[in-house]
């Protein structure tokens, strides 16, 4: 089963039963969910934090652009797609 | 040094009100008197967090049979871990669930035997079915994420479509359809549980059909005896997860106690970190150096890690052999023979799980 790509207007939110946390052992942000753990790099952690069910992918990219250089909405959409495949985030439509 | 583990499977007790004939718990169950006490489990959780564990799977046996479960949940949650309660649902009441939820349970995995009540009760050895429906209702009412787990075998495989419908009615977010893995009581009952190829084919179709319409995530775990390649057991030995048995034995997987001469160590004698990083048991099959042919030079070795060590031991007598379910294994003929003898359509009576009067092995198996 392949998940279709994420629309730039899509509004991602954390999936049910998904928790974010900071792991001191690994010095990384992590996402915890029933079937596993995802260790996030800095950008991914920033994106996940903004998946609040209010901002769109474009909105997330705009917000990130305040802190990071060269953020493209397409890259955010790709990351959201990958997170959606792991059921870490959900988007409607 | 080995990478840190992500998950701890804490088998809090082997006690259980059910008697499932497919149970993967060892045939010699740990007795209550040999179980770790509350303080010992809390220390295990602390050590696990220190080592890198982020997920606490509280299982058993039946974790609800432990009176101190609320304290254990609080402790694991207090460490920042993700707390997964793996339960049969028997003994769950609205009050208990509210308490456990408040203390930090993040997710519940509820096992169900079948969609047909009479068959479900026959597989469980007790009248469990109505409790399951009630447990699911409570879990959903509490707003907790719910995974329904159904172990599949000859007796219920033909009901997969109904099982999927039941999980939907129960309000499951995820459904795990896990073909039986042959350890413990399941191995003993293999001749009653092995399905036919035809059953598996029809179940595959039913799952594929359901996936087109369901809102649930369906995870389907293959029947490895019937496959050409083994399952990627534990994602490699001593790689991601560790199991602590009710008596404190620390195992790379829940079944590893069957491997003779493994040198299983116990948290009562050594720290979890010491066992994870430096014990013979955890280092025995880490990485790829232990492999023999055909695994050693196989392109799939990083996909399936040569399969399951326990299965290799149980079916070939040597845990370092290629998992014999692999079609490339020189012992694969053994699996074909088992399938031709045992994977038959006619029903065979199940031996229900029970406390066997075993020898002193129940206390501890540390090699000193
Ligand atoms: C051993 S049980 C202990 C927890 C609880 N008593 C229960 O049954 O949910 C842990 C999980 O393993 C599953 N399980 C039991 N025996 C199995 C087997 N032989 N193969 C695969 N899964 C099995 C159960 O359905 C359950 O989800
Ligand atoms: S699988 Fe069945 S018998 Fe085994 S521990 Fe779970 S409920 Fe009890
Ligand atoms: S030979 Fe070994 S590595 Fe290759 S597929 Fe079989 S079990 Fe896997």
Coordinates of C-alpha atoms and ligand atoms in Angstrom, one line a residue:
Chain A
X1 CA 0.0 0.0 0.0
X2 CA 1.5 3.4 -0.9
X3 CA 0.4 6.6 0.7
X4 CA -0.3 9.3 -1.8
X5 CA 1.8 12.5 -1.5
X6 CA 0.7 15.2 0.9
X7 CA -1.1 18.2 -0.4
X8 CA 0.3 21.6 0.5
X9 CA -3.0 22.6 2.0
X10 CA -3.2 19.5 4.1
X11 CA -3.4 20.1 7.9
X12 CA -1.3 17.4 9.7
X13 CA -1.8 16.5 13.4
X14 CA -0.2 13.9 15.6
X15 CA -1.9 10.5 15.3
X16 CA -3.9 8.9 18.0
X17 CA -1.7 7.4 20.7
X18 CA 1.3 9.3 19.5
X19 CA 3.5 11.1 22.0
X20 CA 6.5 13.3 21.6
X21 CA 9.3 13.4 24.1
X22 CA 13.0 14.3 24.5
X23 CA 15.4 11.4 25.1
X24 CA 18.4 12.4 27.2
X25 CA 20.1 9.0 26.4
X26 CA 20.2 9.8 22.7
X27 CA 20.1 13.6 23.0
X28 CA 17.3 13.7 20.5
X29 CA 13.6 14.4 20.1
X30 CA 11.7 11.2 19.7
X31 CA 8.2 10.2 18.7
X32 CA 6.6 7.4 20.7
X33 CA 3.8 5.3 19.3
X34 CA 2.3 1.8 19.9
X35 CA 4.5 0.0 17.5
X36 CA 7.8 1.9 17.8
X37 CA 10.0 4.9 18.3
X38 CA 11.2 7.4 15.8
X39 CA 14.4 9.3 16.6
X40 CA 14.1 12.7 15.0
X41 CA 16.7 15.0 13.5
X42 CA 16.4 18.8 14.3
X43 CA 14.3 19.6 11.2
X44 CA 12.0 16.7 11.6
X45 CA 11.5 17.6 15.3
X46 CA 10.6 21.1 14.3
X47 CA 8.1 19.9 11.8
X48 CA 6.5 17.4 14.2
X49 CA 6.1 20.1 16.8
X50 CA 4.1 22.2 14.3
X51 CA 1.8 19.4 13.3
X52 CA -0.8 20.8 15.6
X53 CA -4.0 20.3 13.6
X54 CA -4.3 24.0 12.8
X55 CA -1.4 24.8 10.4
X56 CA -1.2 23.7 6.9
X57 CA 1.9 22.3 5.3
X58 CA 2.5 25.7 3.7
X59 CA 1.9 27.3 7.0
X60 CA 4.4 25.0 8.7
X61 CA 7.0 25.8 6.0
X62 CA 6.5 29.5 6.5
X63 CA 6.9 29.2 10.3
X64 CA 10.0 27.1 9.9
X65 CA 11.5 29.6 7.4
X66 CA 11.8 32.0 10.4
X67 CA 14.4 29.7 12.0
X68 CA 15.9 27.7 9.2
X69 CA 17.2 28.6 5.7
X70 CA 15.9 27.2 2.5
X71 CA 12.7 25.5 3.8
X72 CA 10.5 24.5 0.9
X73 CA 6.9 23.5 1.4
X74 CA 7.5 20.5 -0.9
X75 CA 10.1 19.2 1.5
X76 CA 7.8 19.6 4.5
X77 CA 5.1 17.7 2.4
X78 CA 7.6 14.9 1.8
X79 CA 8.4 14.6 5.5
X80 CA 4.7 14.6 6.4
X81 CA 4.1 11.9 3.9
X82 CA 6.8 9.7 5.5
X83 CA 5.5 10.4 9.0
X84 CA 1.9 9.6 7.8
X85 CA 3.2 6.2 6.4
X86 CA 4.4 5.4 9.9
X87 CA 1.0 6.6 11.3
X88 CA 2.8 9.3 13.3
X89 CA 0.8 12.1 11.8
X90 CA -2.6 12.1 10.2
X91 CA -4.0 14.4 7.6
X92 CA -7.5 14.7 6.2
X93 CA -7.6 14.7 2.4
Chain B
X1 CA 29.1 -1.3 22.1
X2 CA 25.7 -2.4 21.0
X3 CA 23.1 0.2 20.3
X4 CA 20.6 1.0 23.1
X5 CA 17.3 -0.8 23.2
X6 CA 14.1 1.1 22.5
X7 CA 11.6 -1.3 24.2
X8 CA 11.2 -3.4 27.3
X9 CA 8.8 -6.3 27.3
X10 CA 8.0 -6.7 31.0
X11 CA 6.4 -10.0 31.6
X12 CA 5.0 -9.0 35.0
X13 CA 3.6 -12.4 35.8
X14 CA 2.8 -15.7 34.1
X15 CA -0.5 -16.0 36.0
X16 CA -3.5 -15.7 33.8
X17 CA -7.2 -16.5 34.1
X18 CA -7.2 -17.7 30.5
X19 CA -5.7 -21.0 29.2
X20 CA -5.1 -20.3 25.5
X21 CA -3.9 -23.3 23.6
X22 CA -1.8 -21.0 21.4
X23 CA -0.1 -19.2 24.3
X24 CA 3.6 -18.4 23.6
X25 CA 4.4 -18.4 27.3
X26 CA 6.9 -21.1 28.2
X27 CA 5.5 -24.6 29.1
X28 CA 7.1 -24.3 32.5
X29 CA 5.5 -21.2 33.9
X30 CA 7.1 -19.0 36.5
X31 CA 5.3 -19.3 39.9
X32 CA 4.0 -16.4 41.8
X33 CA 6.6 -16.9 44.6
X34 CA 9.4 -16.5 42.1
X35 CA 8.1 -13.2 40.6
X36 CA 10.0 -9.9 41.0
X37 CA 8.3 -7.7 43.6
X38 CA 7.2 -4.1 43.2
X39 CA 10.5 -2.6 44.1
X40 CA 12.4 -4.9 41.9
X41 CA 10.2 -4.1 38.9
X42 CA 10.6 -0.4 39.5
X43 CA 14.3 -0.8 39.6
X44 CA 14.2 -2.7 36.3
X45 CA 12.2 0.1 34.8
X46 CA 14.8 2.7 36.1
X47 CA 17.7 0.7 34.7
X48 CA 15.8 0.2 31.4
X49 CA 15.3 4.0 31.0
X50 CA 18.9 4.6 31.9
X51 CA 19.9 2.1 29.2
X52 CA 17.7 3.9 26.6
X53 CA 14.3 2.2 26.8
X54 CA 11.4 4.5 25.8
X55 CA 8.6 1.9 25.6
X56 CA 7.3 -0.2 28.4
X57 CA 5.1 -3.1 27.2
X58 CA 3.4 -4.4 30.4
X59 CA 2.5 -7.9 29.5
X60 CA 2.6 -11.5 30.9
X61 CA 0.6 -13.7 31.5
X62 CA -2.1 -11.3 32.5
X63 CA -0.7 -8.0 33.8
X64 CA -4.0 -7.2 35.5
X65 CA -3.3 -10.2 37.8
X66 CA -0.6 -8.1 39.5
X67 CA -2.1 -6.1 42.3
X68 CA 0.7 -3.5 42.1
X69 CA 0.0 -2.8 38.4
X70 CA -1.1 0.8 39.2
X71 CA 2.2 1.5 40.9
X72 CA 4.2 0.0 38.1
X73 CA 2.3 2.0 35.5
X74 CA 2.9 5.2 37.5
X75 CA 6.6 4.4 37.7
X76 CA 7.1 3.7 34.0
X77 CA 5.1 6.8 33.0
X78 CA 7.0 8.9 35.5
X79 CA 10.2 8.0 33.6
X80 CA 8.8 9.5 30.5
X81 CA 8.2 6.1 28.8
X82 CA 5.4 5.1 26.5
X83 CA 3.2 2.7 28.5
X84 CA 1.5 -0.1 26.6
X85 CA -0.8 -2.4 28.5
X86 CA -1.0 -5.8 26.8
X87 CA -4.0 -7.6 28.2
X88 CA -6.6 -10.2 27.8
X89 CA -9.1 -7.7 29.3
X90 CA -10.2 -10.1 32.0
X91 CA -10.2 -8.3 35.3
X92 CA -10.6 -4.8 33.7
X93 CA -13.3 -2.7 35.3
X94 CA -14.2 0.9 34.6
X95 CA -12.6 1.9 37.9
X96 CA -9.4 0.0 37.3
X97 CA -9.1 1.4 33.8
X98 CA -9.7 5.0 34.9
X99 CA -7.0 4.6 37.5
X100 CA -4.5 3.1 35.1
X101 CA -5.3 5.7 32.5
X102 CA -4.8 8.5 35.0
X103 CA -1.5 7.0 36.0
X104 CA -0.2 7.1 32.5
X105 CA -1.2 4.1 30.3
X106 CA -0.8 5.4 26.7
X107 CA -2.2 2.5 24.7
X108 CA -4.0 -0.8 25.3
X109 CA -3.5 -3.9 23.3
X110 CA -6.4 -6.3 23.8
X111 CA -6.3 -9.9 22.7
X112 CA -9.4 -11.6 21.2
X113 CA -9.6 -15.3 20.3
X114 CA -12.2 -15.3 17.6
X115 CA -15.3 -13.5 16.4
X116 CA -17.5 -16.5 17.2
X117 CA -18.2 -16.5 20.9
X118 CA -18.3 -20.3 21.4
X119 CA -15.1 -20.9 19.4
X120 CA -13.4 -18.0 21.1
X121 CA -14.2 -19.5 24.5
X122 CA -13.1 -22.9 23.4
X123 CA -9.7 -21.5 22.3
X124 CA -9.3 -19.6 25.5
X125 CA -10.2 -22.5 27.7
X126 CA -12.6 -20.2 29.7
X127 CA -15.6 -18.1 29.0
X128 CA -13.7 -14.9 28.0
X129 CA -15.6 -13.6 25.0
X130 CA -18.1 -11.3 26.6
X131 CA -15.4 -9.8 28.8
X132 CA -13.5 -8.8 25.7
X133 CA -16.5 -6.9 24.3
X134 CA -16.9 -5.1 27.6
X135 CA -13.2 -4.4 27.9
X136 CA -13.1 -2.8 24.4
X137 CA -16.1 -0.7 25.3
X138 CA -14.4 0.6 28.5
X139 CA -11.1 1.3 26.7
X140 CA -12.9 3.3 24.0
X141 CA -15.0 5.1 26.5
X142 CA -11.8 6.2 28.3
X143 CA -10.6 7.6 25.0
X144 CA -7.5 5.3 25.0
X145 CA -6.0 4.1 21.7
X146 CA -6.9 0.5 21.2
X147 CA -5.1 -2.3 19.3
X148 CA -7.0 -5.5 19.0
X149 CA -4.6 -8.5 18.7
X150 CA -5.9 -11.8 17.3
X151 CA -3.6 -14.8 17.0
X152 CA -4.5 -16.8 13.9
X153 CA -4.5 -20.6 13.4
X154 CA -6.4 -23.4 11.9
X155 CA -9.4 -22.9 14.2
X156 CA -10.1 -19.2 13.5
X157 CA -8.4 -18.4 10.2
X158 CA -11.6 -19.1 8.2
X159 CA -13.3 -16.4 10.3
X160 CA -10.9 -13.5 9.4
X161 CA -13.6 -11.4 7.7
X162 CA -15.8 -11.7 10.8
X163 CA -12.8 -11.0 13.1
X164 CA -12.1 -7.8 11.2
X165 CA -15.8 -6.8 11.5
X166 CA -15.7 -7.5 15.2
X167 CA -12.6 -5.3 15.7
X168 CA -14.3 -2.5 13.9
X169 CA -17.4 -2.9 16.1
X170 CA -15.1 -2.8 19.1
X171 CA -13.7 0.5 17.9
X172 CA -10.1 -0.6 17.4
X173 CA -7.7 1.9 15.9
X174 CA -5.4 -1.0 14.9
X175 CA -5.9 -4.6 14.3
X176 CA -3.0 -7.1 14.6
X177 CA -3.7 -10.3 12.9
X178 CA -0.8 -12.4 13.9
X179 CA -0.4 -15.9 12.6
X180 CA 0.7 -18.2 15.5
X181 CA 4.4 -18.3 16.3
X182 CA 5.3 -21.8 17.5
X183 CA 6.8 -21.3 20.9
X184 CA 5.7 -22.5 24.4
X185 CA 2.2 -23.9 24.4
X186 CA 1.7 -23.1 20.7
X187 CA 4.6 -25.4 19.8
X188 CA 3.1 -28.1 21.9
X189 CA -0.2 -27.6 20.1
X190 CA 1.3 -27.2 16.7
X191 CA -0.6 -30.1 15.2
X192 CA -3.9 -28.5 16.2
X193 CA -2.9 -25.0 15.1
X194 CA -1.0 -25.2 11.8
X195 CA -3.3 -24.0 9.0
X196 CA -3.5 -25.3 5.5
X197 CA -2.2 -23.2 2.6
X198 CA -5.8 -22.9 1.3
X199 CA -6.9 -21.3 4.6
X200 CA -4.0 -18.8 4.4
X201 CA -4.8 -18.0 0.9
X202 CA -8.5 -17.2 1.7
X203 CA -7.4 -15.2 4.8
X204 CA -5.1 -13.1 2.6
X205 CA -7.9 -12.4 0.3
X206 CA -10.2 -11.4 3.1
X207 CA -7.6 -9.1 4.6
X208 CA -6.9 -7.5 1.2
X209 CA -10.7 -6.9 0.7
X210 CA -11.1 -5.3 4.1
X211 CA -8.1 -3.0 3.6
X212 CA -10.0 -1.3 0.8
X213 CA -12.7 -0.1 3.1
X214 CA -11.7 -0.2 6.7
X215 CA -10.5 2.9 8.7
X216 CA -8.5 0.6 10.9
X217 CA -4.8 0.0 10.4
X218 CA -4.4 -3.7 9.8
X219 CA -1.1 -5.3 10.6
X220 CA -0.9 -8.9 9.2
X221 CA 1.9 -11.1 10.6
X222 CA 2.7 -13.9 8.1
X223 CA 2.6 -17.7 8.9
X224 CA 6.3 -18.3 8.6
X225 CA 6.3 -22.1 8.2
X226 CA 4.5 -21.6 4.9
X227 CA 6.8 -18.8 3.6
X228 CA 9.9 -19.0 1.5
X229 CA 11.9 -16.7 3.9
X230 CA 11.8 -16.3 7.6
X231 CA 10.5 -13.3 9.6
X232 CA 13.0 -10.6 10.7
X233 CA 12.9 -11.9 14.2
X234 CA 13.1 -9.0 16.8
X235 CA 14.9 -7.0 14.0
X236 CA 18.0 -8.8 15.0
X237 CA 19.1 -10.4 18.2
X238 CA 19.8 -7.9 21.0
X239 CA 19.1 -5.0 18.7
X240 CA 16.0 -3.1 19.7
X241 CA 14.2 -4.8 22.5
X242 CA 14.7 -6.9 25.6
X243 CA 12.3 -9.1 27.6
X244 CA 12.4 -9.5 31.4
X245 CA 10.6 -12.6 32.5
X246 CA 8.4 -12.7 35.7
X247 CA 11.4 -14.0 37.7
X248 CA 13.8 -11.4 36.4
X249 CA 15.5 -13.5 33.7
X250 CA 16.6 -11.1 31.0
X251 CA 16.0 -12.4 27.5
X252 CA 16.7 -11.2 23.9
X253 CA 13.2 -12.4 23.1
X254 CA 10.3 -13.9 25.1
X255 CA 11.1 -17.4 23.8
X256 CA 14.9 -17.4 24.2
X257 CA 14.7 -19.4 27.4
X258 CA 14.3 -22.5 25.3
X259 CA 17.8 -22.3 23.9
X260 CA 19.9 -24.6 26.0
X261 CA 23.3 -23.3 27.1
X262 CA 22.5 -19.7 26.3
X263 CA 23.5 -18.6 29.8
X264 CA 20.5 -16.5 30.6
X265 CA 21.2 -14.0 33.4
X266 CA 18.9 -12.4 35.9
X267 CA 18.4 -8.8 37.1
X268 CA 18.7 -10.0 40.6
X269 CA 22.4 -10.8 39.9
X270 CA 23.5 -8.2 37.4
X271 CA 22.5 -4.8 36.0
X272 CA 20.3 -4.6 32.9
X273 CA 23.0 -2.6 31.2
X274 CA 25.6 -5.2 32.0
X275 CA 23.4 -7.9 30.6
X276 CA 22.4 -6.0 27.5
X277 CA 26.0 -5.0 26.6
X278 CA 28.2 -7.7 28.0
X279 CA 26.4 -10.9 28.6
X280 CA 27.0 -14.1 26.6
X281 CA 23.3 -14.5 25.9
X282 CA 22.9 -11.1 24.3
X283 CA 26.2 -11.2 22.3
X284 CA 25.7 -14.8 21.1
X285 CA 23.8 -13.8 17.9
X286 CA 24.4 -10.1 17.6
X287 CA 25.3 -8.7 14.2
X288 CA 26.4 -11.1 11.4
X289 CA 29.6 -12.8 12.6
X290 CA 27.9 -15.7 14.2
X291 CA 26.2 -16.7 10.9
X292 CA 26.9 -19.8 8.9
X293 CA 26.1 -20.5 5.3
X294 CA 23.7 -20.1 3.6
X295 CA 23.0 -16.9 5.7
X296 CA 26.6 -15.7 5.8
X297 CA 26.8 -14.9 2.1
X298 CA 23.1 -14.2 1.5
X299 CA 21.8 -10.9 0.2
X300 CA 18.8 -11.1 2.5
X301 CA 20.7 -11.3 5.8
X302 CA 20.2 -7.6 6.5
X303 CA 16.4 -8.0 5.8
X304 CA 15.7 -11.1 8.0
X305 CA 18.8 -11.6 10.1
X306 CA 18.7 -15.3 9.3
X307 CA 15.3 -15.6 11.0
X308 CA 14.6 -16.8 14.5
X309 CA 17.3 -18.3 16.7
X310 CA 14.7 -20.1 18.9
X311 CA 13.1 -21.7 16.0
X312 CA 16.5 -22.8 14.6
X313 CA 17.2 -24.4 18.0
X314 CA 13.8 -26.0 18.4
X315 CA 13.7 -27.5 14.9
X316 CA 17.4 -28.2 14.2
X317 CA 19.0 -28.5 17.7
X318 CA 21.4 -25.7 17.0
X319 CA 20.5 -22.0 17.5
X320 CA 23.2 -20.8 15.1
X321 CA 21.7 -22.6 12.1
X322 CA 19.6 -20.8 9.5
X323 CA 16.0 -20.6 10.5
X324 CA 14.7 -23.8 8.9
X325 CA 11.5 -22.2 7.6
X326 CA 13.9 -20.6 5.0
X327 CA 13.8 -22.4 1.7
X328 CA 17.6 -22.1 1.5
X329 CA 18.2 -23.9 4.8
X330 CA 19.6 -27.3 4.5
X331 CA 17.1 -28.3 7.2
X332 CA 14.1 -27.0 5.3
X333 CA 12.9 -30.5 4.5
X334 CA 12.1 -30.9 8.2
X335 CA 9.6 -28.0 7.9
X336 CA 8.0 -29.5 4.7
X337 CA 7.7 -32.7 6.6
X338 CA 6.0 -31.0 9.5
X339 CA 3.6 -29.2 7.2
X340 CA 2.7 -32.4 5.3
X341 CA 2.1 -34.3 8.6
X342 CA 0.4 -31.6 10.7
X343 CA -1.0 -28.8 8.5
X344 CA -4.2 -30.7 7.8
X345 CA -7.8 -29.5 7.7
X346 CA -9.3 -31.8 10.3
X347 CA -9.6 -30.5 13.9
X348 CA -7.2 -31.8 16.6
X349 CA -7.9 -31.3 20.3
X350 CA -5.9 -28.4 22.0
X351 CA -3.9 -29.0 25.2
X352 CA -4.9 -26.0 27.3
X353 CA -2.3 -24.0 29.0
X354 CA -1.8 -25.0 32.7
X355 CA 0.7 -24.8 35.4
X356 CA 3.0 -27.8 35.0
X357 CA 4.8 -29.2 38.0
X358 CA 8.2 -28.6 36.6
X359 CA 11.5 -29.0 38.4
X360 CA 13.6 -26.2 40.0
X361 CA 14.1 -24.6 36.5
X362 CA 11.3 -22.2 37.3
X363 CA 13.3 -20.2 39.8
X364 CA 16.3 -19.1 37.9
X365 CA 18.5 -20.3 35.1
X366 CA 21.6 -18.3 35.7
X367 CA 24.9 -19.9 34.8
X368 CA 27.4 -18.9 37.4
Ligands
LIG1 C1 1.5 -13.8 25.8 S1 0.3 -12.5 25.7 C2 0.2 -11.8 27.3 C3 -0.8 -10.7 27.5 C4 -2.2 -11.1 27.7 N1 -2.4 -12.2 28.5 C5 -2.9 -11.3 26.3 O1 -3.1 -12.4 25.9 O2 -3.2 -10.3 25.6 C6 1.0 -11.2 24.7 C7 0.5 -11.1 23.3 O3 1.0 -12.2 22.6 C8 0.0 -12.8 21.8 N2 0.3 -14.2 21.6 C9 0.2 -15.2 22.5 N3 0.6 -16.3 22.0 C10 1.1 -16.1 20.7 C11 1.6 -16.9 19.7 N4 1.8 -18.2 19.9 N5 2.0 -16.3 18.5 C12 1.8 -15.0 18.4 N6 1.3 -14.2 19.3 C13 0.9 -14.7 20.5 C14 -1.3 -12.5 22.5 O4 -2.4 -12.4 21.7 C15 -1.0 -11.1 23.1 O5 -1.3 -10.1 22.2
LIG2 S1 -2.1 -15.6 25.4 FE1 -3.9 -16.3 26.6 S2 -3.2 -17.8 28.1 FE2 -1.4 -16.7 27.3 S3 -1.1 -15.0 28.7 FE3 -2.4 -14.2 27.1 S4 -4.5 -14.6 27.8 FE4 -3.2 -15.8 29.1
LIG3 S1 19.6 -17.9 3.9 FE1 19.5 -16.8 5.8 S2 19.7 -14.6 5.3 FE2 19.2 -15.8 3.4 S3 16.9 -15.7 3.3 FE3 17.5 -17.6 4.3 S4 17.4 -17.1 6.5 FE4 17.5 -15.1 5.4

